[in-house]
Short mmCIF file of C-alpha atoms in Angstrom, two decimals:
data_model
loop_
_atom_site.label_atom_id
_atom_site.label_comp_id
_atom_site.label_asym_id
_atom_site.label_seq_id
_atom_site.Cartn_x
_atom_site.Cartn_y
_atom_site.Cartn_z
CA CYS A 18 30.16 1.83 19.82
CA GLY A 19 30.92 5.25 17.67
CA ARG A 20 27.08 4.68 15.72
CA GLN A 21 25.54 4.10 18.80
CA ARG A 22 27.20 7.44 20.56
CA MET A 23 26.30 9.29 17.49
CA ALA A 24 22.70 8.36 17.33
CA ILE A 25 22.49 9.29 20.79
CA ALA A 26 23.80 12.95 20.66
CA GLN A 27 21.38 13.49 17.32
CA LEU A 28 18.60 12.34 19.86
CA THR A 29 19.84 14.66 22.58
CA GLN A 30 19.98 17.46 20.24
CA TRP A 31 16.48 16.75 18.84
CA ILE A 32 15.32 17.09 22.23
CA GLU A 33 16.89 19.93 23.25
CA SER A 34 15.52 21.91 20.26
CA ALA A 35 11.93 20.68 20.79
CA VAL A 36 12.14 22.23 24.25
CA ASN A 37 13.32 25.18 22.52
CA GLY A 38 10.28 25.08 20.29
CA THR A 39 11.86 24.25 17.40
CA ASP A 40 10.30 21.08 15.13
CA VAL A 41 13.16 18.99 13.90
CA ILE A 42 10.90 16.86 11.91
CA ALA A 43 8.52 19.59 10.11
CA GLY A 44 11.77 20.23 7.73
CA LYS A 45 12.75 16.61 7.00
CA ARG A 46 12.30 15.25 3.59
CA GLY A 47 12.44 11.75 2.32
CA PHE A 48 11.89 8.69 4.36
CA VAL A 49 10.67 10.18 7.97
CA ARG A 50 9.36 7.42 11.02
CA LYS A 51 6.85 9.12 12.93
CA ALA A 52 4.06 8.04 15.28
CA TYR A 53 0.57 9.03 16.18
CA ARG A 54 -1.14 8.57 19.40
CA SER A 55 -3.64 5.93 19.50
CA ALA A 56 -7.21 6.88 20.25
CA LEU A 57 -7.73 3.22 21.04
CA ASP A 58 -5.66 2.79 24.08
CA GLY A 59 -3.42 5.90 24.33
CA SER A 60 -0.13 3.84 22.48
CA LEU A 61 2.36 5.31 20.43
CA GLN A 62 1.82 3.60 16.95
CA PRO A 63 4.67 3.66 14.23
CA TYR A 64 4.38 4.85 10.55
CA MET A 65 6.91 5.42 7.66
CA LEU A 66 6.43 8.59 5.77
CA TYR A 67 8.03 9.42 2.31
CA LEU A 68 8.06 13.35 1.50
CA PRO A 69 9.24 14.42 -1.95
CA ASP A 70 12.30 16.75 -1.88
CA ASP A 71 10.51 19.84 -3.07
CA TYR A 72 7.31 19.07 -0.61
CA ASN A 73 5.57 22.69 -0.25
CA PRO A 74 2.62 22.85 2.43
CA ALA A 75 1.09 25.26 -0.16
CA LYS A 76 0.54 22.33 -2.62
CA GLN A 77 -1.53 19.48 -2.72
CA TYR A 78 -0.22 16.20 -3.31
CA PRO A 79 -1.69 12.33 -3.90
CA LEU A 80 -1.10 10.06 -1.19
CA MET A 81 -0.02 6.47 -1.72
CA VAL A 82 -0.74 4.20 0.93
CA TYR A 83 1.76 1.26 1.28
CA LEU A 84 0.90 -2.23 3.09
CA HIS A 85 3.84 -3.99 4.05
CA GLY A 86 4.34 -7.94 3.56
CA SER A 87 4.54 -10.84 6.31
CA ALA A 88 7.34 -10.78 8.37
CA SER A 89 7.89 -6.91 7.61
CA ASP A 90 6.81 -3.56 8.87
CA GLU A 91 6.21 -0.11 8.11
CA THR A 92 9.96 0.65 7.57
CA ASN A 93 9.68 -1.63 4.36
CA LEU A 94 8.29 1.51 2.42
CA ARG A 95 12.46 2.10 2.01
CA GLY A 96 12.69 -1.06 -0.04
CA VAL A 97 9.99 -0.38 -2.33
CA ARG A 98 10.79 3.16 -3.16
CA TYR A 99 10.01 2.22 -6.95
CA LEU A 100 6.28 2.14 -6.04
CA ILE A 101 6.20 5.63 -5.16
CA PRO A 102 5.60 7.68 -8.30
CA ASP A 103 6.92 11.13 -8.35
CA GLY A 104 4.92 13.67 -6.91
CA PHE A 105 3.56 11.50 -4.39
CA ILE A 106 3.68 11.35 -0.73
CA ALA A 107 3.53 7.90 0.54
CA LEU A 108 2.55 6.70 3.95
CA ALA A 109 3.43 3.27 5.37
CA PRO A 110 1.17 1.90 8.24
CA ASN A 111 2.26 -0.69 10.70
CA GLY A 112 -1.12 -2.58 11.01
CA ARG A 113 0.03 -3.29 14.51
CA GLY A 114 1.70 -6.47 13.71
CA GLN A 115 4.01 -8.07 11.11
CA SER A 116 1.71 -11.01 9.74
CA ASN A 117 -1.86 -10.38 11.13
CA CYS A 118 -2.99 -9.91 7.19
CA PHE A 119 -4.39 -6.40 8.19
CA ALA A 120 -7.19 -8.38 9.46
CA TRP A 121 -6.96 -8.57 13.15
CA ASP A 122 -4.96 -7.14 15.87
CA ASN A 123 -6.62 -3.60 15.37
CA ALA A 124 -4.68 -3.60 11.86
CA GLN A 125 -7.68 -1.92 10.15
CA ALA A 126 -8.01 1.05 13.04
CA ASP A 127 -4.33 1.23 12.70
CA ILE A 128 -4.38 1.96 8.85
CA ALA A 129 -7.15 4.50 9.74
CA GLU A 130 -5.53 6.36 12.43
CA ALA A 131 -2.10 6.64 10.68
CA MET A 132 -4.09 8.14 7.46
CA ASP A 133 -5.79 10.42 9.88
CA ALA A 134 -2.44 11.60 11.05
CA VAL A 135 -1.09 12.20 8.04
CA LEU A 136 -4.03 14.08 6.39
CA GLU A 137 -3.95 16.12 9.55
CA SER A 138 -0.31 16.92 9.24
CA TYR A 139 0.38 17.22 5.67
CA SER A 140 -1.24 18.99 2.42
CA ILE A 141 -2.81 15.78 0.80
CA ASP A 142 -5.34 16.02 -2.23
CA ARG A 143 -8.12 13.50 -0.79
CA ASP A 144 -9.58 12.75 -4.05
CA ASN A 145 -6.36 11.17 -4.97
CA ILE A 146 -5.56 8.57 -2.34
CA PHE A 147 -3.99 5.52 -4.05
CA LEU A 148 -3.84 1.99 -1.66
CA SER A 149 -1.08 -0.37 -2.56
CA GLY A 150 0.49 -3.29 -1.01
CA PHE A 151 2.85 -6.41 -1.52
CA SER A 152 2.01 -9.99 -0.47
CA MET A 153 0.13 -10.08 2.70
CA GLY A 154 -0.26 -6.42 1.83
CA GLY A 155 -2.09 -7.25 -1.33
CA TYR A 156 -4.80 -9.16 0.92
CA GLY A 157 -4.70 -6.12 2.93
CA VAL A 158 -5.62 -3.88 -0.01
CA TYR A 159 -8.58 -5.66 -0.69
CA ARG A 160 -9.68 -6.20 2.53
CA THR A 161 -9.08 -2.30 3.65
CA PHE A 162 -10.77 -0.96 0.02
CA TYR A 163 -13.76 -3.40 1.32
CA GLU A 164 -14.04 -1.68 4.64
CA ASN A 165 -13.58 1.99 3.54
CA PRO A 166 -14.25 2.23 -0.61
CA ARG A 167 -14.78 5.78 -0.50
CA ARG A 168 -11.55 6.78 1.13
CA PHE A 169 -9.57 5.22 -1.85
CA LYS A 170 -9.24 6.25 -5.58
CA ALA A 171 -7.26 3.08 -7.23
CA LEU A 172 -5.74 0.11 -5.80
CA ALA A 173 -2.47 -1.46 -6.77
CA VAL A 174 -1.78 -5.00 -5.67
CA PHE A 175 1.87 -6.77 -6.06
CA SER A 176 1.68 -10.50 -5.60
CA GLY A 177 -1.26 -10.56 -3.42
CA HIS A 178 -3.37 -13.49 -2.08
CA PRO A 179 -7.30 -13.01 -2.28
CA ASP A 180 -8.08 -15.29 0.99
CA LEU A 181 -4.71 -15.03 3.00
CA ALA A 182 -6.73 -14.28 6.11
CA ASN A 183 -8.79 -17.14 6.34
CA ARG A 184 -5.57 -19.42 5.34
CA TRP A 185 -3.73 -17.94 8.21
CA SER A 186 -6.28 -17.60 10.89
CA ASP A 187 -7.11 -20.35 13.65
CA GLY A 188 -10.50 -20.83 11.67
CA THR A 189 -12.80 -19.14 14.41
CA GLN A 190 -13.35 -15.97 12.44
CA ASN A 191 -14.69 -16.09 8.89
CA TYR A 192 -12.79 -13.13 6.92
CA PRO A 193 -13.64 -11.92 3.61
CA ASP A 194 -12.61 -14.45 0.74
CA PHE A 195 -12.41 -12.12 -2.34
CA LEU A 196 -12.57 -15.09 -4.74
CA GLN A 197 -16.41 -14.88 -3.62
CA GLN A 198 -18.35 -12.61 -5.60
CA THR A 199 -20.47 -11.24 -2.92
CA TYR A 200 -17.19 -9.28 -1.48
CA LEU A 201 -16.39 -7.66 -4.89
CA THR A 202 -19.69 -5.39 -5.14
CA ASN A 203 -17.70 -2.55 -3.77
CA PHE A 204 -15.04 -2.54 -6.48
CA LYS A 205 -17.39 -1.65 -9.38
CA GLY A 206 -15.60 0.79 -11.18
CA VAL A 207 -12.29 1.05 -9.44
CA PRO A 208 -9.15 1.46 -11.24
CA VAL A 209 -7.11 -1.91 -10.20
CA PHE A 210 -3.40 -2.61 -11.12
CA ILE A 211 -2.64 -6.08 -10.35
CA PHE A 212 0.90 -7.49 -10.96
CA HIS A 213 1.85 -11.58 -10.35
CA GLY A 214 4.95 -13.23 -11.43
CA GLU A 215 4.08 -16.56 -13.06
CA ALA A 216 6.44 -18.68 -11.05
CA ASP A 217 5.01 -17.43 -7.62
CA ARG A 218 4.96 -20.35 -5.22
CA ASN A 219 4.32 -18.34 -2.17
CA CYS A 220 0.68 -17.16 -3.50
CA PRO A 221 -0.39 -18.85 -7.00
CA TYR A 222 -0.52 -17.04 -10.02
CA GLU A 223 -3.57 -18.85 -11.00
CA THR A 224 -5.50 -17.63 -8.02
CA THR A 225 -4.57 -13.96 -8.76
CA ARG A 226 -5.53 -14.26 -12.37
CA GLU A 227 -8.64 -15.93 -11.34
CA LEU A 228 -9.63 -13.06 -9.13
CA ALA A 229 -8.59 -10.60 -11.81
CA GLY A 230 -11.57 -11.81 -14.00
CA LYS A 231 -14.09 -11.78 -11.13
CA LEU A 232 -13.04 -8.45 -10.71
CA GLU A 233 -13.48 -7.37 -14.31
CA LYS A 234 -16.85 -9.11 -14.21
CA ARG A 235 -17.80 -6.94 -11.07
CA GLY A 236 -16.93 -3.84 -13.40
CA ALA A 237 -13.72 -2.99 -12.10
CA LYS A 238 -10.97 -1.33 -14.45
CA VAL A 239 -8.44 -4.07 -14.29
CA THR A 240 -5.21 -3.64 -15.46
CA PHE A 241 -3.25 -7.25 -15.05
CA VAL A 242 0.57 -7.73 -15.59
CA SER A 243 2.23 -11.15 -15.52
CA GLU A 244 5.78 -11.61 -15.72
CA GLU A 245 7.12 -15.41 -16.86
CA GLY A 246 9.55 -16.92 -14.54
CA LYS A 247 9.17 -14.07 -11.71
CA GLY A 248 8.73 -15.60 -8.39
CA HIS A 249 7.33 -14.02 -5.08
CA GLU A 250 9.40 -10.80 -5.73
CA ALA A 251 9.39 -7.15 -6.81
CA PRO A 252 8.56 -6.96 -10.53
CA GLY A 253 10.86 -6.25 -13.38
CA ASP A 254 11.29 -2.55 -14.83
CA GLU A 255 9.09 -3.01 -17.38
CA THR A 256 6.01 -3.59 -15.21
CA VAL A 257 7.28 -0.85 -12.99
CA SER A 258 6.80 1.61 -16.28
CA ALA A 259 3.45 0.02 -16.85
CA TYR A 260 2.64 1.02 -13.49
CA TYR A 261 3.67 4.47 -13.72
CA ARG A 262 1.39 4.45 -16.95
CA TRP A 263 -1.41 3.31 -15.06
CA VAL A 264 -0.71 5.68 -12.18
CA ARG A 265 -0.67 8.94 -14.39
CA ALA A 266 -3.82 7.40 -16.52
CA VAL A 267 -5.92 7.26 -13.36
CA LEU A 268 -4.95 10.74 -12.19
CA ALA A 269 -5.58 12.12 -15.58
CA GLY A 270 -9.20 10.24 -15.16
CA ARG A 271 -8.67 8.07 -18.64
CA ARG A 272 -9.00 4.21 -18.66
CA SER A 273 -5.34 2.53 -18.51
CA ILE A 274 -4.21 0.18 -21.27
CA ASN A 275 -6.47 -2.98 -20.97
CA ARG A 276 -5.39 -6.36 -19.48
CA GLN A 277 -4.83 -8.56 -22.48
CA THR A 278 -2.45 -5.60 -23.83
CA THR A 279 -0.42 -5.76 -20.70
CA GLU A 280 -0.04 -9.33 -20.57
CA GLN A 281 0.75 -9.68 -24.27
CA GLU A 282 3.46 -6.68 -24.10
CA TYR A 283 5.51 -8.13 -20.65
CA ARG A 284 5.52 -11.60 -21.61
#
């Protein structure tokens, strides 16, 4: 049990340091798993944080909030390092569950409280907060922005579904279906990057394409990227490069490459 003994020894060292007044977490960089004390019920709720190696509290950093997919949790942030642009701090809330579509079990409260914890503890540029998500987290992006449109500057959805909560729930609740125009008003003028594999069998490609068109009609600034032959999986390198260009364009305050050019360029 060598690994377990070493982990216990490290934990013991951290506790002793904390008792002596040393904050061993404050100096950590890279991926750090933390928790906040929830105002809802007093429980400790986990979240995953990414800090750049050169993080300096005297400088403000843009924040990327990432919502995990189904059957995953906040630690999935490690597996999507490619979604964290250079110079960003990243936060992955747990959402109080692995498969709740960020729609029930106080998932929305968890996102808000985790964000508040990070905003209080780290130097964040509050005018440059991005919201991203994969699969179930993609629906979570639409739902979270719909509920809190003023908190986020831009959205990035990877292989999401616009009506997942209704499809997965017991039918007793009427969750937002973002294929309905009534739920898209808040998206006017908002930069939205959407990726979807054309061979995705979990979340149909045509459904996302339909949503992208409706978002554009509502005035959202949509950049839509698809990849032929890609399923429900991470995007390819060219799509990731397009995503980084989109992030830089949003930070610079200019419109990214348009939807049609993007699709033709990466087919």
